[in-house]
Amino acid sequence: MAKPIPYSRQEISDADIAAVVEVLRGPFLTQGPAVERFETDFATLHRSAHAVAVCNATAALHIACLAVGVGPGDLVWTSPISFVASANCALYCGADVDFVDIDPITRNMSVDTLEMRLIQAEKDGRLPKVVIPVDFSGLPCDLVEIRALADRYGFKIISDSSHAVGATYRGEPIGRHAHISVFSFHPVKIVTTGEGGLCLTDDDALADRLRLLRSHGISRDPAKMTKPSEGPWYYQQIDLGFNYRITDIQAALGSSQLKSLDEKFERRDAAARRYDERLAGLALKLPVRLNDRQSAHHLYAVEVMDGISRETVFEALRAADILANVHYIPIHLQPYYQSKGFAQGDFPASEAFYDKAITLPLFPDLTEAEQDYVVSSLAAALQV
């Protein structure tokens, strides 16, 4: 190949550039009409009542936790196979964090393990306030079953759907079963705003609180003020919020990117299916396809079989200028979390996945020639 093949990269069209330039030439650069338009576009696409856009998905997870009341002494559970933000967000609120192991087939939070943990937690008098399942690689979690457990045990669901823009679950867009769903628009994600995140919810009260927390806890709504307004300039800080606002520049890019989401998804899905066909028969475990949900294919993660060194295969790919990656180091194995008492062996399915996982290149403009080069290089590496 003439140049290295990354595991992912953004795709910016002339239309995207034109949308950003239009904002740059207009009167608003920060929180303005483009943000509201992007939120409306995203909510409409996902058949949801409210979308609250913020500066990144970590901020979205943080204010989602705060919006559902997470605070000191509370307990939040998430998946070990995710980026650290899925757990850190609870710590920002003063809560404690624990993990629920993954299902080895889906690589998402295991519903059976979650239910067993909840039964024991109820006996111990220490149920979670919130559970944060993660749609790893863009494959939706078992949210119907998780919602049934939430209703039974009284916890809230914040779905970390950062990988899953465009995914569907049981015939509906992702985001229909959680109390809040969080999305990411980092450059390697399916839709990008450069940096950015968003909270999706059907709950009016949660949406109001998310908007308040996004912008310093400040409101201009007379109905929320402690005394009558002193004039059109007047505002009140009624809570402790943050400067988590997204800009009109980013939002304009996001709205433009959403217009080509279906086409981007089709190309991602086609590339994923080519991998499925061409990698069949190799000493690999491939991503699962399930009839009741459609992955957004943010990542294409394979697992090498027992007896094969992941490190050797990974190094061979890198030597071939294929910039494969690994997603993710289990959160509980990070030094910070080990200092909190977590240890190797705590979540064996997650650790087993990590020991074998390699993320192959997948992005909308990946060419068939590039993909065939990845496949042939991988096949050769597996023979070493």
CSV table of C-alpha atoms in Angstrom, one decimal:
chain,number,residue,atom,x,y,z
A,1,MET,CA,0.0,0.0,0.0
A,2,ALA,CA,1.2,3.5,-0.8
A,3,LYS,CA,0.3,4.8,2.7
A,4,PRO,CA,-0.5,3.4,6.1
A,5,ILE,CA,-4.1,2.3,6.6
A,6,PRO,CA,-5.6,3.6,9.9
A,7,TYR,CA,-8.1,1.6,11.9
A,8,SER,CA,-10.5,4.6,11.4
A,9,ARG,CA,-10.6,8.1,10.1
A,10,GLN,CA,-13.1,10.9,9.6
A,11,GLU,CA,-14.7,11.6,6.3
A,12,ILE,CA,-15.3,15.3,5.5
A,13,SER,CA,-17.2,16.3,2.3
A,14,ASP,CA,-17.4,19.5,0.4
A,15,ALA,CA,-20.9,19.9,1.8
A,16,ASP,CA,-19.6,19.6,5.3
A,17,ILE,CA,-17.0,22.3,4.7
A,18,ALA,CA,-19.6,24.6,3.1
A,19,ALA,CA,-21.9,24.2,6.2
A,20,VAL,CA,-19.0,25.2,8.5
A,21,VAL,CA,-18.0,28.1,6.3
A,22,GLU,CA,-21.6,29.4,6.4
A,23,VAL,CA,-21.5,29.5,10.2
A,24,LEU,CA,-18.1,31.2,10.2
A,25,ARG,CA,-19.5,33.9,8.0
A,26,GLY,CA,-22.6,34.3,10.1
A,27,PRO,CA,-23.4,36.1,13.4
A,28,PHE,CA,-23.1,33.1,15.7
A,29,LEU,CA,-20.0,31.0,16.5
A,30,THR,CA,-20.9,29.4,19.8
A,31,GLN,CA,-24.2,28.3,21.3
A,32,GLY,CA,-26.6,29.5,18.6
A,33,PRO,CA,-29.2,28.3,16.1
A,34,ALA,CA,-27.0,25.7,14.5
A,35,VAL,CA,-26.9,23.8,17.9
A,36,GLU,CA,-30.6,23.8,18.2
A,37,ARG,CA,-30.9,22.6,14.5
A,38,PHE,CA,-28.4,19.8,15.1
A,39,GLU,CA,-30.3,18.7,18.3
A,40,THR,CA,-33.6,18.7,16.4
A,41,ASP,CA,-32.0,16.7,13.5
A,42,PHE,CA,-30.5,14.1,15.8
A,43,ALA,CA,-33.7,13.7,17.9
A,44,THR,CA,-35.8,13.4,14.8
A,45,LEU,CA,-33.5,10.8,13.3
A,46,HIS,CA,-33.7,8.7,16.6
A,47,ARG,CA,-37.5,9.3,17.1
A,48,SER,CA,-36.7,10.9,20.5
A,49,ALA,CA,-38.2,13.9,22.2
A,50,HIS,CA,-35.0,15.6,23.3
A,51,ALA,CA,-31.4,15.9,22.3
A,52,VAL,CA,-28.9,17.9,24.3
A,53,ALA,CA,-25.6,18.5,22.6
A,54,VAL,CA,-22.4,19.1,24.5
A,55,CYS,CA,-18.6,19.5,24.0
A,56,ASN,CA,-17.8,15.8,24.2
A,57,ALA,CA,-19.2,12.5,25.2
A,58,THR,CA,-17.4,12.4,28.5
A,59,ALA,CA,-19.2,15.6,29.4
A,60,ALA,CA,-22.5,14.0,28.2
A,61,LEU,CA,-21.9,11.0,30.5
A,62,HIS,CA,-21.1,13.3,33.4
A,63,ILE,CA,-24.2,15.5,33.2
A,64,ALA,CA,-26.3,12.4,32.5
A,65,CYS,CA,-25.2,10.9,35.8
A,66,LEU,CA,-25.9,14.2,37.6
A,67,ALA,CA,-29.3,14.5,35.9
A,68,VAL,CA,-30.5,11.2,37.2
A,69,GLY,CA,-29.3,12.1,40.7
A,70,VAL,CA,-25.9,10.3,41.0
A,71,GLY,CA,-24.0,11.6,44.0
A,72,PRO,CA,-21.7,10.6,46.9
A,73,GLY,CA,-22.5,7.2,48.3
A,74,ASP,CA,-24.3,6.0,45.2
A,75,LEU,CA,-23.2,3.0,43.2
A,76,VAL,CA,-22.8,2.9,39.4
A,77,TRP,CA,-22.2,-0.3,37.3
A,78,THR,CA,-20.8,-0.3,33.8
A,79,SER,CA,-18.9,-2.6,31.4
A,80,PRO,CA,-15.1,-3.2,31.7
A,81,ILE,CA,-14.8,-3.2,27.9
A,82,SER,CA,-15.1,0.5,27.2
A,83,PHE,CA,-13.1,3.6,27.3
A,84,VAL,CA,-12.5,4.8,30.8
A,85,ALA,CA,-15.0,7.7,30.5
A,86,SER,CA,-17.8,5.1,31.0
A,87,ALA,CA,-16.7,4.6,34.6
A,88,ASN,CA,-15.0,8.0,35.3
A,89,CYS,CA,-18.3,9.9,34.9
A,90,ALA,CA,-19.6,8.3,38.0
A,91,LEU,CA,-16.5,9.1,40.0
A,92,TYR,CA,-16.9,12.8,39.0
A,93,CYS,CA,-20.2,12.7,40.9
A,94,GLY,CA,-18.6,11.2,44.0
A,95,ALA,CA,-20.2,7.8,43.4
A,96,ASP,CA,-18.6,4.4,43.6
A,97,VAL,CA,-18.1,2.3,40.5
A,98,ASP,CA,-18.3,-1.5,39.9
A,99,PHE,CA,-18.4,-3.5,36.7
A,100,VAL,CA,-20.5,-6.2,35.1
A,101,ASP,CA,-18.7,-8.7,32.9
A,102,ILE,CA,-19.4,-9.0,29.2
A,103,ASP,CA,-21.1,-11.7,27.2
A,104,PRO,CA,-18.3,-13.3,25.1
A,105,ILE,CA,-20.5,-13.4,22.0
A,106,THR,CA,-21.8,-9.8,21.9
A,107,ARG,CA,-18.9,-8.3,23.9
A,108,ASN,CA,-21.6,-6.2,25.6
A,109,MET,CA,-22.7,-6.3,29.2
A,110,SER,CA,-24.0,-9.8,30.0
A,111,VAL,CA,-27.7,-9.7,31.0
A,112,ASP,CA,-27.4,-13.0,32.9
A,113,THR,CA,-24.4,-11.7,34.9
A,114,LEU,CA,-26.2,-8.4,35.5
A,115,GLU,CA,-29.3,-10.2,36.9
A,116,MET,CA,-27.2,-12.5,39.1
A,117,ARG,CA,-25.3,-9.4,40.4
A,118,LEU,CA,-28.6,-7.6,41.1
A,119,ILE,CA,-30.0,-10.5,43.0
A,120,GLN,CA,-27.0,-10.5,45.3
A,121,ALA,CA,-26.9,-6.7,45.5
A,122,GLU,CA,-30.5,-6.7,46.7
A,123,LYS,CA,-29.6,-9.2,49.4
A,124,ASP,CA,-26.6,-7.1,50.4
A,125,GLY,CA,-28.7,-3.9,50.4
A,126,ARG,CA,-26.4,-2.2,47.9
A,127,LEU,CA,-28.2,-1.9,44.6
A,128,PRO,CA,-26.8,0.4,41.9
A,129,LYS,CA,-28.3,3.8,41.3
A,130,VAL,CA,-27.4,3.6,37.6
A,131,VAL,CA,-26.3,1.0,35.2
A,132,ILE,CA,-24.3,2.2,32.1
A,133,PRO,CA,-24.3,-0.5,29.4
A,134,VAL,CA,-22.0,0.1,26.5
A,135,ASP,CA,-22.9,-0.6,22.8
A,136,PHE,CA,-19.4,-1.9,22.0
A,137,SER,CA,-18.3,-1.4,18.4
A,138,GLY,CA,-21.8,-0.1,17.6
A,139,LEU,CA,-23.8,-3.3,18.4
A,140,PRO,CA,-26.8,-2.4,20.6
A,141,CYS,CA,-27.0,-4.0,24.1
A,142,ASP,CA,-29.9,-6.1,25.2
A,143,LEU,CA,-31.8,-3.1,26.3
A,144,VAL,CA,-35.2,-4.6,26.6
A,145,GLU,CA,-34.0,-7.1,29.1
A,146,ILE,CA,-31.9,-4.5,30.9
A,147,ARG,CA,-34.9,-2.1,31.1
A,148,ALA,CA,-37.0,-4.9,32.6
A,149,LEU,CA,-34.3,-5.3,35.3
A,150,ALA,CA,-34.2,-1.6,35.8
A,151,ASP,CA,-37.9,-1.4,36.4
A,152,ARG,CA,-37.7,-4.3,38.8
A,153,TYR,CA,-34.7,-3.2,40.8
A,154,GLY,CA,-35.2,0.6,40.6
A,155,PHE,CA,-32.0,1.7,38.8
A,156,LYS,CA,-31.7,4.2,35.9
A,157,ILE,CA,-30.1,3.2,32.6
A,158,ILE,CA,-27.6,5.6,30.9
A,159,SER,CA,-26.7,3.8,27.7
A,160,ASP,CA,-23.2,4.6,26.4
A,161,SER,CA,-24.1,4.5,22.7
A,162,SER,CA,-20.9,6.4,21.7
A,163,HIS,CA,-20.2,3.8,19.0
A,164,ALA,CA,-23.8,3.4,17.9
A,165,VAL,CA,-25.0,6.4,15.9
A,166,GLY,CA,-27.2,4.9,13.2
A,167,ALA,CA,-27.7,1.5,14.8
A,168,THR,CA,-31.1,-0.1,15.2
A,169,TYR,CA,-32.5,-2.3,17.8
A,170,ARG,CA,-35.7,-4.4,17.4
A,171,GLY,CA,-36.7,-2.3,14.4
A,172,GLU,CA,-36.2,1.1,16.0
A,173,PRO,CA,-33.3,3.6,16.1
A,174,ILE,CA,-31.0,3.1,19.1
A,175,GLY,CA,-32.0,5.1,22.2
A,176,ARG,CA,-35.5,4.0,22.8
A,177,HIS,CA,-35.2,2.0,26.0
A,178,ALA,CA,-32.6,3.8,28.2
A,179,HIS,CA,-33.5,6.8,30.4
A,180,ILE,CA,-30.6,8.7,28.7
A,181,SER,CA,-28.5,7.6,25.8
A,182,VAL,CA,-25.1,9.2,25.2
A,183,PHE,CA,-23.4,9.6,21.8
A,184,SER,CA,-19.9,10.7,20.7
A,185,PHE,CA,-18.9,12.7,17.7
A,186,HIS,CA,-15.1,12.3,18.0
A,187,PRO,CA,-13.3,12.3,14.6
A,188,VAL,CA,-13.1,8.4,14.5
A,189,LYS,CA,-16.8,8.0,15.2
A,190,ILE,CA,-19.5,7.5,12.6
A,191,VAL,CA,-20.7,11.1,12.7
A,192,THR,CA,-18.1,13.8,13.7
A,193,THR,CA,-18.3,17.3,15.0
A,194,GLY,CA,-14.5,17.4,15.6
A,195,GLU,CA,-15.2,16.9,19.3
A,196,GLY,CA,-18.7,16.6,20.6
A,197,GLY,CA,-21.3,14.5,22.5
A,198,LEU,CA,-25.0,14.4,23.0
A,199,CYS,CA,-27.6,13.1,25.5
A,200,LEU,CA,-30.8,11.7,24.1
A,201,THR,CA,-33.9,11.3,26.3
A,202,ASP,CA,-37.7,11.2,26.1
A,203,ASP,CA,-38.0,12.6,29.7
A,204,ASP,CA,-38.9,16.3,29.7
A,205,ALA,CA,-37.6,16.9,33.2
A,206,LEU,CA,-34.3,15.1,32.5
A,207,ALA,CA,-33.8,17.2,29.3
A,208,ASP,CA,-34.4,20.4,31.2
A,209,ARG,CA,-31.8,19.4,33.8
A,210,LEU,CA,-29.3,18.4,31.2
A,211,ARG,CA,-29.6,21.8,29.5
A,212,LEU,CA,-29.2,23.5,32.8
A,213,LEU,CA,-26.1,21.5,33.7
A,214,ARG,CA,-24.6,22.1,30.3
A,215,SER,CA,-24.3,25.9,30.8
A,216,HIS,CA,-23.2,26.8,34.3
A,217,GLY,CA,-26.6,26.0,35.9
A,218,ILE,CA,-27.8,29.3,34.5
A,219,SER,CA,-31.4,29.9,33.4
A,220,ARG,CA,-33.3,32.7,31.8
A,221,ASP,CA,-36.6,31.0,32.3
A,222,PRO,CA,-38.8,33.2,34.7
A,223,ALA,CA,-40.6,30.1,35.9
A,224,LYS,CA,-37.4,28.7,37.3
A,225,MET,CA,-36.2,32.0,39.0
A,226,THR,CA,-36.5,32.8,42.7
A,227,LYS,CA,-37.8,36.3,42.1
A,228,PRO,CA,-39.3,38.2,39.2
A,229,SER,CA,-37.0,39.0,36.3
A,230,GLU,CA,-35.3,42.4,36.4
A,231,GLY,CA,-35.3,42.8,32.6
A,232,PRO,CA,-34.4,41.0,29.3
A,233,TRP,CA,-30.7,40.8,30.4
A,234,TYR,CA,-31.6,39.0,33.6
A,235,TYR,CA,-30.5,35.4,34.4
A,236,GLN,CA,-30.0,33.3,37.5
A,237,GLN,CA,-27.7,30.5,38.4
A,238,ILE,CA,-30.0,28.0,40.1
A,239,ASP,CA,-27.6,25.0,40.2
A,240,LEU,CA,-23.9,24.2,39.9
A,241,GLY,CA,-23.4,23.5,36.2
A,242,PHE,CA,-20.5,23.4,33.8
A,243,ASN,CA,-19.3,25.0,30.6
A,244,TYR,CA,-20.0,22.0,28.5
A,245,ARG,CA,-21.5,23.8,25.5
A,246,ILE,CA,-20.9,22.8,21.9
A,247,THR,CA,-20.3,25.5,19.3
A,248,ASP,CA,-22.4,26.4,16.2
A,249,ILE,CA,-19.3,25.5,14.1
A,250,GLN,CA,-19.3,22.0,15.4
A,251,ALA,CA,-23.1,21.7,15.3
A,252,ALA,CA,-23.2,22.8,11.6
A,253,LEU,CA,-20.7,20.0,10.8
A,254,GLY,CA,-22.8,17.5,12.7
A,255,SER,CA,-26.1,18.4,10.9
A,256,SER,CA,-24.3,18.1,7.6
A,257,GLN,CA,-22.8,14.8,8.5
A,258,LEU,CA,-26.2,13.4,9.5
A,259,LYS,CA,-27.5,14.0,6.0
A,260,SER,CA,-25.1,11.3,4.7
A,261,LEU,CA,-25.5,9.0,7.6
A,262,ASP,CA,-27.5,6.3,5.7
A,263,GLU,CA,-24.9,6.3,2.9
A,264,LYS,CA,-22.0,6.1,5.4
A,265,PHE,CA,-23.8,3.2,7.1
A,266,GLU,CA,-24.2,1.3,3.9
A,267,ARG,CA,-20.5,1.6,3.1
A,268,ARG,CA,-19.5,0.6,6.6
A,269,ASP,CA,-21.9,-2.4,6.5
A,270,ALA,CA,-20.7,-3.5,3.1
A,271,ALA,CA,-17.1,-3.4,4.3
A,272,ALA,CA,-18.0,-5.3,7.4
A,273,ARG,CA,-19.7,-8.0,5.3
A,274,ARG,CA,-16.7,-8.2,3.0
A,275,TYR,CA,-14.6,-8.9,6.1
A,276,ASP,CA,-17.1,-11.5,7.3
A,277,GLU,CA,-16.8,-13.3,4.0
A,278,ARG,CA,-13.0,-13.0,3.4
A,279,LEU,CA,-12.0,-13.8,7.0
A,280,ALA,CA,-14.2,-16.8,7.3
A,281,GLY,CA,-12.1,-19.9,7.8
A,282,LEU,CA,-9.2,-18.1,9.4
A,283,ALA,CA,-8.2,-18.7,13.0
A,284,LEU,CA,-10.3,-15.8,14.2
A,285,LYS,CA,-13.5,-15.1,16.1
A,286,LEU,CA,-15.5,-12.5,14.1
A,287,PRO,CA,-18.0,-10.0,15.3
A,288,VAL,CA,-21.5,-11.5,15.8
A,289,ARG,CA,-24.5,-10.5,13.7
A,290,LEU,CA,-27.9,-10.7,15.4
A,291,ASN,CA,-31.3,-10.7,13.7
A,292,ASP,CA,-33.0,-8.3,16.1
A,293,ARG,CA,-30.4,-5.5,15.9
A,294,GLN,CA,-28.1,-3.8,13.4
A,295,SER,CA,-24.6,-2.7,14.4
A,296,ALA,CA,-23.4,0.7,13.4
A,297,HIS,CA,-20.0,-0.9,12.7
A,298,HIS,CA,-17.9,1.7,14.5
A,299,LEU,CA,-15.2,-0.9,15.0
A,300,TYR,CA,-14.5,-4.3,13.4
A,301,ALA,CA,-12.8,-6.2,16.2
A,302,VAL,CA,-11.7,-9.8,15.8
A,303,GLU,CA,-10.2,-12.2,18.3
A,304,VAL,CA,-7.3,-14.6,17.5
A,305,MET,CA,-7.8,-18.2,18.5
A,306,ASP,CA,-6.1,-19.9,21.4
A,307,GLY,CA,-2.5,-20.8,20.7
A,308,ILE,CA,-1.9,-17.7,18.5
A,309,SER,CA,0.0,-14.8,19.8
A,310,ARG,CA,-2.1,-11.6,19.5
A,311,GLU,CA,1.1,-9.5,19.9
A,312,THR,CA,2.8,-11.3,17.0
A,313,VAL,CA,-0.1,-10.8,14.7
A,314,PHE,CA,-0.5,-7.2,15.8
A,315,GLU,CA,3.2,-6.4,15.2
A,316,ALA,CA,3.0,-8.1,11.7
A,317,LEU,CA,0.0,-5.9,10.8
A,318,ARG,CA,1.8,-2.7,11.9
A,319,ALA,CA,4.9,-3.8,10.0
A,320,ALA,CA,2.7,-4.0,6.9
A,321,ASP,CA,1.6,-0.4,7.5
A,322,ILE,CA,-1.8,-1.5,8.8
A,323,LEU,CA,-2.5,0.6,11.8
A,324,ALA,CA,-4.6,-1.9,13.7
A,325,ASN,CA,-5.6,-1.1,17.3
A,326,VAL,CA,-6.9,-2.8,20.4
A,327,HIS,CA,-10.2,-1.8,22.0
A,328,TYR,CA,-10.2,-1.9,25.0
A,329,ILE,CA,-7.9,-2.5,27.9
A,330,PRO,CA,-10.4,-3.5,30.5
A,331,ILE,CA,-11.1,-0.5,32.7
A,332,HIS,CA,-10.6,-2.4,35.9
A,333,LEU,CA,-7.0,-3.2,34.9
A,334,GLN,CA,-6.0,0.4,34.7
A,335,PRO,CA,-3.6,1.4,37.5
A,336,TYR,CA,-6.1,4.0,38.8
A,337,TYR,CA,-8.8,1.4,39.2
A,338,GLN,CA,-6.5,-1.2,40.6
A,339,SER,CA,-5.6,1.3,43.3
A,340,LYS,CA,-9.3,1.1,44.2
A,341,GLY,CA,-9.1,-2.6,44.8
A,342,PHE,CA,-9.9,-4.1,41.3
A,343,ALA,CA,-7.5,-6.9,40.2
A,344,GLN,CA,-6.7,-9.3,37.4
A,345,GLY,CA,-9.2,-12.1,37.4
A,346,ASP,CA,-12.2,-10.0,38.6
A,347,PHE,CA,-14.0,-10.1,35.2
A,348,PRO,CA,-12.7,-13.1,33.2
A,349,ALA,CA,-14.7,-12.7,30.1
A,350,SER,CA,-13.6,-9.1,29.6
A,351,GLU,CA,-10.0,-10.1,30.2
A,352,ALA,CA,-10.2,-13.0,27.8
A,353,PHE,CA,-11.6,-10.8,25.1
A,354,TYR,CA,-8.8,-8.2,25.6
A,355,ASP,CA,-6.1,-10.8,25.5
A,356,LYS,CA,-7.2,-11.8,21.9
A,357,ALA,CA,-8.7,-8.7,20.4
A,358,ILE,CA,-7.5,-6.7,17.4
A,359,THR,CA,-9.4,-3.9,15.7
A,360,LEU,CA,-9.0,-3.9,12.0
A,361,PRO,CA,-9.4,-0.9,9.7
A,362,LEU,CA,-13.0,0.1,9.0
A,363,PHE,CA,-14.2,3.4,7.8
A,364,PRO,CA,-16.5,4.6,4.9
A,365,ASP,CA,-13.9,5.3,2.3
A,366,LEU,CA,-11.8,2.1,3.0
A,367,THR,CA,-11.2,0.8,-0.5
A,368,GLU,CA,-11.7,-2.8,-1.6
A,369,ALA,CA,-8.0,-2.9,-2.4
A,370,GLU,CA,-7.0,-1.7,1.0
A,371,GLN,CA,-9.4,-4.2,2.6
A,372,ASP,CA,-8.0,-7.1,0.6
A,373,TYR,CA,-4.5,-6.0,1.6
A,374,VAL,CA,-5.6,-6.1,5.3
A,375,VAL,CA,-7.1,-9.6,4.8
A,376,SER,CA,-4.1,-11.0,3.0
A,377,SER,CA,-1.7,-9.5,5.6
A,378,LEU,CA,-3.7,-10.8,8.4
A,379,ALA,CA,-3.9,-14.3,6.9
A,380,ALA,CA,-0.1,-14.4,6.5
A,381,ALA,CA,0.4,-13.2,10.1
A,382,LEU,CA,-1.9,-15.9,11.4
A,383,GLN,CA,0.4,-18.5,9.8
A,384,VAL,CA,3.5,-17.3,11.6
